[in-house]
Short mmCIF file of C-alpha atoms and ligand atoms in Angstrom, two decimals:
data_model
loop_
_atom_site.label_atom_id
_atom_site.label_comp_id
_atom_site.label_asym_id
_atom_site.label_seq_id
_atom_site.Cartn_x
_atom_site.Cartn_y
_atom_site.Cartn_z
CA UNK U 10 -5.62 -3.60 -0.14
CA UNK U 11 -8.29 -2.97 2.53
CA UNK U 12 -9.77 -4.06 5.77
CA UNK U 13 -10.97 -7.77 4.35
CA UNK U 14 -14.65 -8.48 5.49
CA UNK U 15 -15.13 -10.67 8.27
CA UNK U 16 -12.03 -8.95 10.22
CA UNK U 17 -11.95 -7.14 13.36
CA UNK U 18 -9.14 -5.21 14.29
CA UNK U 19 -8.00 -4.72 17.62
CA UNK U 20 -4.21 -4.09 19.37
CA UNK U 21 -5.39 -5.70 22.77
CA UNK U 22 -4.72 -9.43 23.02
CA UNK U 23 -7.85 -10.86 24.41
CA UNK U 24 -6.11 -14.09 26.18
CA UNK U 25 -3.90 -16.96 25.38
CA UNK U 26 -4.38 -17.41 22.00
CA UNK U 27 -5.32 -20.41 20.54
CA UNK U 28 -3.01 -23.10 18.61
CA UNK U 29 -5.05 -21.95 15.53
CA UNK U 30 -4.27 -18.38 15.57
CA UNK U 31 -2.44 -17.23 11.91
CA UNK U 32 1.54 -16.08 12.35
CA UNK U 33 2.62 -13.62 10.11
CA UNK U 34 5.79 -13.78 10.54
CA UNK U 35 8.25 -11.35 9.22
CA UNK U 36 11.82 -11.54 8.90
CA UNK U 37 12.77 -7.96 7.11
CA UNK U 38 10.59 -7.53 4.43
CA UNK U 39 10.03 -11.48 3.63
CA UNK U 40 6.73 -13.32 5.10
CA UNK U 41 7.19 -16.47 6.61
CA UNK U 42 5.12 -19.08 4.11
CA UNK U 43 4.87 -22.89 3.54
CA UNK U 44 3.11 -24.98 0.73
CA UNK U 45 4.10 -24.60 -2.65
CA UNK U 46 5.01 -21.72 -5.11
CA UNK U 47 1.53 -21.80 -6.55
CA UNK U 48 -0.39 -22.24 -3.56
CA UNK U 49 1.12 -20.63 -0.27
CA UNK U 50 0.09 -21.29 3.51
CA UNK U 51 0.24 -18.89 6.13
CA UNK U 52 1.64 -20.93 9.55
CA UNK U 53 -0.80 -21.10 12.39
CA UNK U 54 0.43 -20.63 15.82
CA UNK U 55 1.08 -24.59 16.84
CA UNK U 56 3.11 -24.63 13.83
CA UNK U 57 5.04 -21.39 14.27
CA UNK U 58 5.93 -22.20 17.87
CA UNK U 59 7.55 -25.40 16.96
CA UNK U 60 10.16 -23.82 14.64
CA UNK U 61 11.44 -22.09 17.48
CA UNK U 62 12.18 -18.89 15.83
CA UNK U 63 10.59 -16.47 18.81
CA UNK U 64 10.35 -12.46 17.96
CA UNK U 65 8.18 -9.87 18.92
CA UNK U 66 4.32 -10.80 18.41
CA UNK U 67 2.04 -7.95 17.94
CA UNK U 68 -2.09 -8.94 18.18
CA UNK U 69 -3.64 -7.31 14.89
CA UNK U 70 -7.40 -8.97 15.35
CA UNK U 71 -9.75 -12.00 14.38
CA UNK U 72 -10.33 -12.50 11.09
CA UNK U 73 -13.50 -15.12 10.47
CA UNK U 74 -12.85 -15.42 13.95
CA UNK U 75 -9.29 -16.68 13.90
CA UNK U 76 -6.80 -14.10 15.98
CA UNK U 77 -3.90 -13.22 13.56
CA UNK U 78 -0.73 -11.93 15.02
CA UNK U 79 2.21 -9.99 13.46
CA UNK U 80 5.62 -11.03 14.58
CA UNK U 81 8.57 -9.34 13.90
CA UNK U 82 11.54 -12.19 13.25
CA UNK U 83 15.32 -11.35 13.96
CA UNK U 84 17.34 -10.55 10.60
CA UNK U 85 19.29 -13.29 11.66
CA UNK U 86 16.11 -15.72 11.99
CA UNK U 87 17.13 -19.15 9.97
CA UNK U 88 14.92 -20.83 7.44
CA UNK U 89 13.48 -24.12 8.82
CA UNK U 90 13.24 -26.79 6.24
CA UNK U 91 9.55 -27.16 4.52
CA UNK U 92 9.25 -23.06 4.97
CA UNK U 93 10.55 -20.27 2.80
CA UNK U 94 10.74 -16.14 3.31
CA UNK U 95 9.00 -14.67 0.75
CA UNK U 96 8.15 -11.34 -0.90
CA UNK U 97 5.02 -10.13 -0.08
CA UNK U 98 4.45 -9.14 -4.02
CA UNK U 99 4.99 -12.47 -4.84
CA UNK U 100 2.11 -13.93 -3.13
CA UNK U 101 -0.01 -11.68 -5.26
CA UNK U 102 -2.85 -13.73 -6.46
CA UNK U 103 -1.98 -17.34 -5.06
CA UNK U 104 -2.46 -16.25 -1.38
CA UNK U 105 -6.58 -15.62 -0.32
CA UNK U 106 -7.33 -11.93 -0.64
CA UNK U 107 -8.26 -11.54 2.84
CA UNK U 108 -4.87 -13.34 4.19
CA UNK U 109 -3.43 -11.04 1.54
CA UNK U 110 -4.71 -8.12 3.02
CA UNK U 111 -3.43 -9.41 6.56
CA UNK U 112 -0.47 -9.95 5.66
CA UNK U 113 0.22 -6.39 4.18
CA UNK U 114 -1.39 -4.84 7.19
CA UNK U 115 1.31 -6.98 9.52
CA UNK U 116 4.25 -6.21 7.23
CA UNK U 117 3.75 -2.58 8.37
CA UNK U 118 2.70 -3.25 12.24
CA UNK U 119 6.37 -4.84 12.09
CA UNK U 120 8.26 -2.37 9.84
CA UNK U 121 6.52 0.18 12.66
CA UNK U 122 7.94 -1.92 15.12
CA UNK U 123 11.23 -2.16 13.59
CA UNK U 124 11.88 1.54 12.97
CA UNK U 125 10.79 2.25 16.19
CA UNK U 126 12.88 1.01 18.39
CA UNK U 127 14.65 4.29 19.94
CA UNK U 128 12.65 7.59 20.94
CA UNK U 129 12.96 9.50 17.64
CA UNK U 130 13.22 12.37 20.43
CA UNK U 131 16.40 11.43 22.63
CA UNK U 132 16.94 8.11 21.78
CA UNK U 133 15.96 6.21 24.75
CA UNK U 134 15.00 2.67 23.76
CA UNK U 135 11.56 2.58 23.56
CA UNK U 136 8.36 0.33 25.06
CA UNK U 137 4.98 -0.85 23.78
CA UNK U 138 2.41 2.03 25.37
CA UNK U 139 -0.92 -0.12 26.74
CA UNK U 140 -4.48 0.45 25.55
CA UNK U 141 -3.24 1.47 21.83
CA UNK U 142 -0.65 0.56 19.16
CA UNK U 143 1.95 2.70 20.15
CA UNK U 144 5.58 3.04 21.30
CA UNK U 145 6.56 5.61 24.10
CA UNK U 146 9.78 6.58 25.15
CA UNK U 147 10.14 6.42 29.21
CA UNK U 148 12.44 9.28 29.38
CA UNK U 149 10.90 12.19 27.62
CA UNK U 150 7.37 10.26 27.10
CA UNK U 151 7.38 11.00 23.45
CA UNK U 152 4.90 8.85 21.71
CA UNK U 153 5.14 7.31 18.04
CA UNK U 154 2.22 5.71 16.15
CA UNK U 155 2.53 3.49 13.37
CA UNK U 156 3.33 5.68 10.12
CA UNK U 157 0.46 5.46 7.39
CA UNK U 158 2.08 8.17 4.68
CA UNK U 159 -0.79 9.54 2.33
CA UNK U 160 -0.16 9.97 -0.97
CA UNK U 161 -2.84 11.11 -4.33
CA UNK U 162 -3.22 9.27 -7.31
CA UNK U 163 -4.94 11.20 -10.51
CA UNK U 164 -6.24 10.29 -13.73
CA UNK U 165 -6.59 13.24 -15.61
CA UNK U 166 -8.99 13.80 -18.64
CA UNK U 167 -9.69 16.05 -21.20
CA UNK U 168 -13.29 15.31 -22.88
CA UNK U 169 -12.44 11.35 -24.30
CA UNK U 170 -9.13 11.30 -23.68
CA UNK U 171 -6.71 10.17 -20.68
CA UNK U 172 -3.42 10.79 -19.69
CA UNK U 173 -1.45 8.11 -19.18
CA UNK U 174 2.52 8.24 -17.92
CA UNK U 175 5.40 6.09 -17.61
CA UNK U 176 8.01 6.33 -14.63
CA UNK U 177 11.36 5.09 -15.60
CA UNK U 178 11.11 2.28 -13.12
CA UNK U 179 7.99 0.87 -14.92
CA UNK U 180 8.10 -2.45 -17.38
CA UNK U 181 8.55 -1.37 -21.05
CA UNK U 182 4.87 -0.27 -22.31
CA UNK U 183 3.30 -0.45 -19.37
CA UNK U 184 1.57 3.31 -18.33
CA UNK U 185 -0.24 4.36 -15.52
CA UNK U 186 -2.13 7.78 -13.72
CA UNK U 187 -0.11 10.29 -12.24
CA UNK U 188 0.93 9.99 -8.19
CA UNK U 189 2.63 11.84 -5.91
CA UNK U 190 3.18 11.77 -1.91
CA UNK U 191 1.27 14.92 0.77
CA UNK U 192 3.83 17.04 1.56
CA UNK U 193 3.72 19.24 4.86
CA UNK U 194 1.06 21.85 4.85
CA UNK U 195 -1.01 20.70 1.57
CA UNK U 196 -4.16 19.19 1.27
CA UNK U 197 -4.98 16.10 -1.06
CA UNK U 198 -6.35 18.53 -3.70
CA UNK U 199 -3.27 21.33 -3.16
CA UNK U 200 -0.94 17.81 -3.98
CA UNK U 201 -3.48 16.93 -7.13
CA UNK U 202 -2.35 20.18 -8.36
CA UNK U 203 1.27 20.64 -7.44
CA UNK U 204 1.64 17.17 -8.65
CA UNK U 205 0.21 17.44 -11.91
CA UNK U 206 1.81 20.96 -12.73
CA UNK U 207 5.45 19.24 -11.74
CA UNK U 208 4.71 16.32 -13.24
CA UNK U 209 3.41 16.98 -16.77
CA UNK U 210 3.29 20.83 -16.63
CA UNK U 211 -0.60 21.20 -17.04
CA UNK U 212 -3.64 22.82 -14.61
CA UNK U 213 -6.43 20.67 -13.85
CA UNK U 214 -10.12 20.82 -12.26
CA UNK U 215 -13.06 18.90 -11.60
CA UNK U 216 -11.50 17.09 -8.86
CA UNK U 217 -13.19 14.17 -7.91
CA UNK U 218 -12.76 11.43 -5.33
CA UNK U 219 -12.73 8.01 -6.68
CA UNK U 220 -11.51 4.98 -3.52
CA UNK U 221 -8.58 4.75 -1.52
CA UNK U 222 -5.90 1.71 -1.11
CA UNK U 223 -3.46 0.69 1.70
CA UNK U 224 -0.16 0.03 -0.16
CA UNK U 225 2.28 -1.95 2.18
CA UNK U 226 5.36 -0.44 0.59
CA UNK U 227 6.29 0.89 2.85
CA UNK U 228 3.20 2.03 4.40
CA UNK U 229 1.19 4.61 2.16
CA UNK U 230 -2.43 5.49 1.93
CA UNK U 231 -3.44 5.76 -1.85
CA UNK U 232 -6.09 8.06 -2.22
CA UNK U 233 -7.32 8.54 -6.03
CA UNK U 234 -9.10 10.95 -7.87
CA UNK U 235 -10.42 11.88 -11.75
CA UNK U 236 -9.63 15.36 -12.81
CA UNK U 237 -10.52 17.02 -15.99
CA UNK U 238 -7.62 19.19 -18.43
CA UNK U 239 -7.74 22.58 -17.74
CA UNK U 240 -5.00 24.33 -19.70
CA UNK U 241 -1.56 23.78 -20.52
CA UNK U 242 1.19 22.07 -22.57
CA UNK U 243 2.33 18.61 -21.64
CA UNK U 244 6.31 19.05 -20.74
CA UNK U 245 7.02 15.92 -18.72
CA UNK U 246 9.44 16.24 -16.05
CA UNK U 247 12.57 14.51 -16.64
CA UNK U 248 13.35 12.85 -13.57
CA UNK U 249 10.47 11.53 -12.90
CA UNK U 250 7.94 10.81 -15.72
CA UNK U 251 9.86 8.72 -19.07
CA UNK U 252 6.65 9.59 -21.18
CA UNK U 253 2.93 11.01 -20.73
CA UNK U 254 0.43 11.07 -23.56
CA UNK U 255 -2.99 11.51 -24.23
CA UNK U 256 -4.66 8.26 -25.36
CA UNK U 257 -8.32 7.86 -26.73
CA UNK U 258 -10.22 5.88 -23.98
CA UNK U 259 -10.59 2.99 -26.49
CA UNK U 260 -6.73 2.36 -27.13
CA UNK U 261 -5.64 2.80 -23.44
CA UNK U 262 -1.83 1.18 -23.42
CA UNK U 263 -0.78 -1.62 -20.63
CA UNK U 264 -1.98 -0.77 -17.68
CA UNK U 265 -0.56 -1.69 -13.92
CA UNK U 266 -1.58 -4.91 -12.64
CA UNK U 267 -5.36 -5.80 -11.72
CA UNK U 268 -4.65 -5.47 -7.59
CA UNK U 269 -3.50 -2.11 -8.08
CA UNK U 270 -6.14 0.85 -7.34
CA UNK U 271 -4.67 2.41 -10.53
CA UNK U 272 -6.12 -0.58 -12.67
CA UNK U 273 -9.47 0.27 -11.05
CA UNK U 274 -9.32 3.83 -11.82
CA UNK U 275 -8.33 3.41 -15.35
CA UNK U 276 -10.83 0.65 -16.51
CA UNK U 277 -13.84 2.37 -14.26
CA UNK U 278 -13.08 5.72 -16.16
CA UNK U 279 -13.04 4.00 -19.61
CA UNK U 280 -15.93 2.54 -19.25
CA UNK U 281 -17.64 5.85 -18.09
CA UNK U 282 -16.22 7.52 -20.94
CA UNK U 283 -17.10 4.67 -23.17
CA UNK U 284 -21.03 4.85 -21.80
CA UNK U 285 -21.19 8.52 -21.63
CA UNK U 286 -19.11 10.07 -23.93
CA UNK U 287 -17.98 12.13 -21.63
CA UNK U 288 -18.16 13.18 -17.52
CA UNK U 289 -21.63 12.92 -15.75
CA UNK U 290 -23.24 15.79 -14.94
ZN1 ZN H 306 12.57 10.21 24.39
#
């Protein structure tokens, strides 16, 4: 997910907004949607209001020149009838990309919101800071932005081949590139590395920078690379991989879903390999 075109971001509420401005309405991790199943609608703001259900709005932009607003439900917040909480996964596909992409980007303005609550510091409640998206605490003036965690995402190869790995959590058959969350002090490319020698026990080089993806779960920054083998055994770790193999770029496994950077890198690096024979030079 991404900044959809046509959107401009901003934290400052320009007015009143208008009956037409889009509610994304959280309560927890469930959206607030109507429609149908197949086809889900996003409430605008003349609808919202008359449900009653208040909570804490937070101005995220226009998008095609409608204002969009996050707003952070109580847990308690009831269900009117001819609406429905729903999982933001699940509106994968049936919901417009760009209200997609809205809606991910307000499910962590809230989550922000809700975690934020008390100075992290002293634990005075805290208040909205004006002129940015923040939250300072009046006591000890501590200030705390909304948390965007970055994490790398490699496909490794070595000449025609890719390495491909399973995580216990994934469906059966289903493999995908290696990833790992930036820990304190390391660079993207010290992560690559760490990763990839805790993960499958092998040294990589070639780094190279392939697209980055907001991921709204929580709140990471995907960044992805390719990488080419440099030496080593594979000797999965245990805990965390089920299975990595090598697998000839034409008889690549099941791969993530198509909304998932890691799709993108797979099938883009096929079809280099498949056109090349091998990396570009
Ligand atoms: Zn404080």
């Amino acid at each position: 997910m991404h900044t959809p075109e046509g959107f401009t971001p901003s934290h400052a509420r320009p007015g009143p907004l208008p009956a037409n401005t889009l509610a994304f309405a959280y309560r927890d991790d469930k959206i607030l949607v109507g429609g149908t199943e197949e086809a889900p609608c996003v409430p605008d703001s003349s609808s919202f209001n008359g449900l009653g259900l208040g909570g804490d709005h937070h101005y995220l932009g226009e998008l095609a020149g409608v204002a969009c607003v996050a707003v952070a439900l109580a847990p308690d917040a009831p269900e009117p009838a001819g609406w429905r909480y729903a999982g933001l996964r699940s509106l994968f596909f049936r919901l417009p990309e760009p209200l997609l992409a809205i809606a991910a980007r307000a499910f962590q303005v809230v989550e922000w919101d809700r975690t934020h609550r008390y100075c992290g510091r002293c634990g005075t409640p805290t208040q909205n800071k004006g002129g940015e998206r923040a939250k300072e605490c009046p006591a000890c003036g501590y200030v705390a932005y909304p948390r965007v965690t970055p994490a790398m995402m490699v496909l490794v190869t070595r000449g025609r081949e890719l390495l491909l790995a399973r995580a216990p959590r994934f469906p059966p058959g289903m493999y995908s590139a290696l990833a790992g969350f930036v820990e304190p002090g390391e660079t993207i490319e010290d992560c690559i590395h760490r990763e990839v020698r805790e993960e499958v026990g092998i040294t990589v080089g070639d780094i190279r920078y392939f697209a980055s993806q907001s991921w709204a779960f929580p709140h990471s920054l995907m960044i992805a690379y390719t990488a080419e083998y440099a030496g080593g055994e594979l000797q999965p770790d245990a805990t965390e991989i089920a299975e990595a193999k090598w697998f000839a770029w034409d008889a690549v496994p099941r791969l993530p879903p198509s909304i998932s950077i890691s799709r993108r890198l797979i099938e883009a690096t096929v079809a280099r390999l498949a056109s090349t024979g091998g990396r570009p030079c």
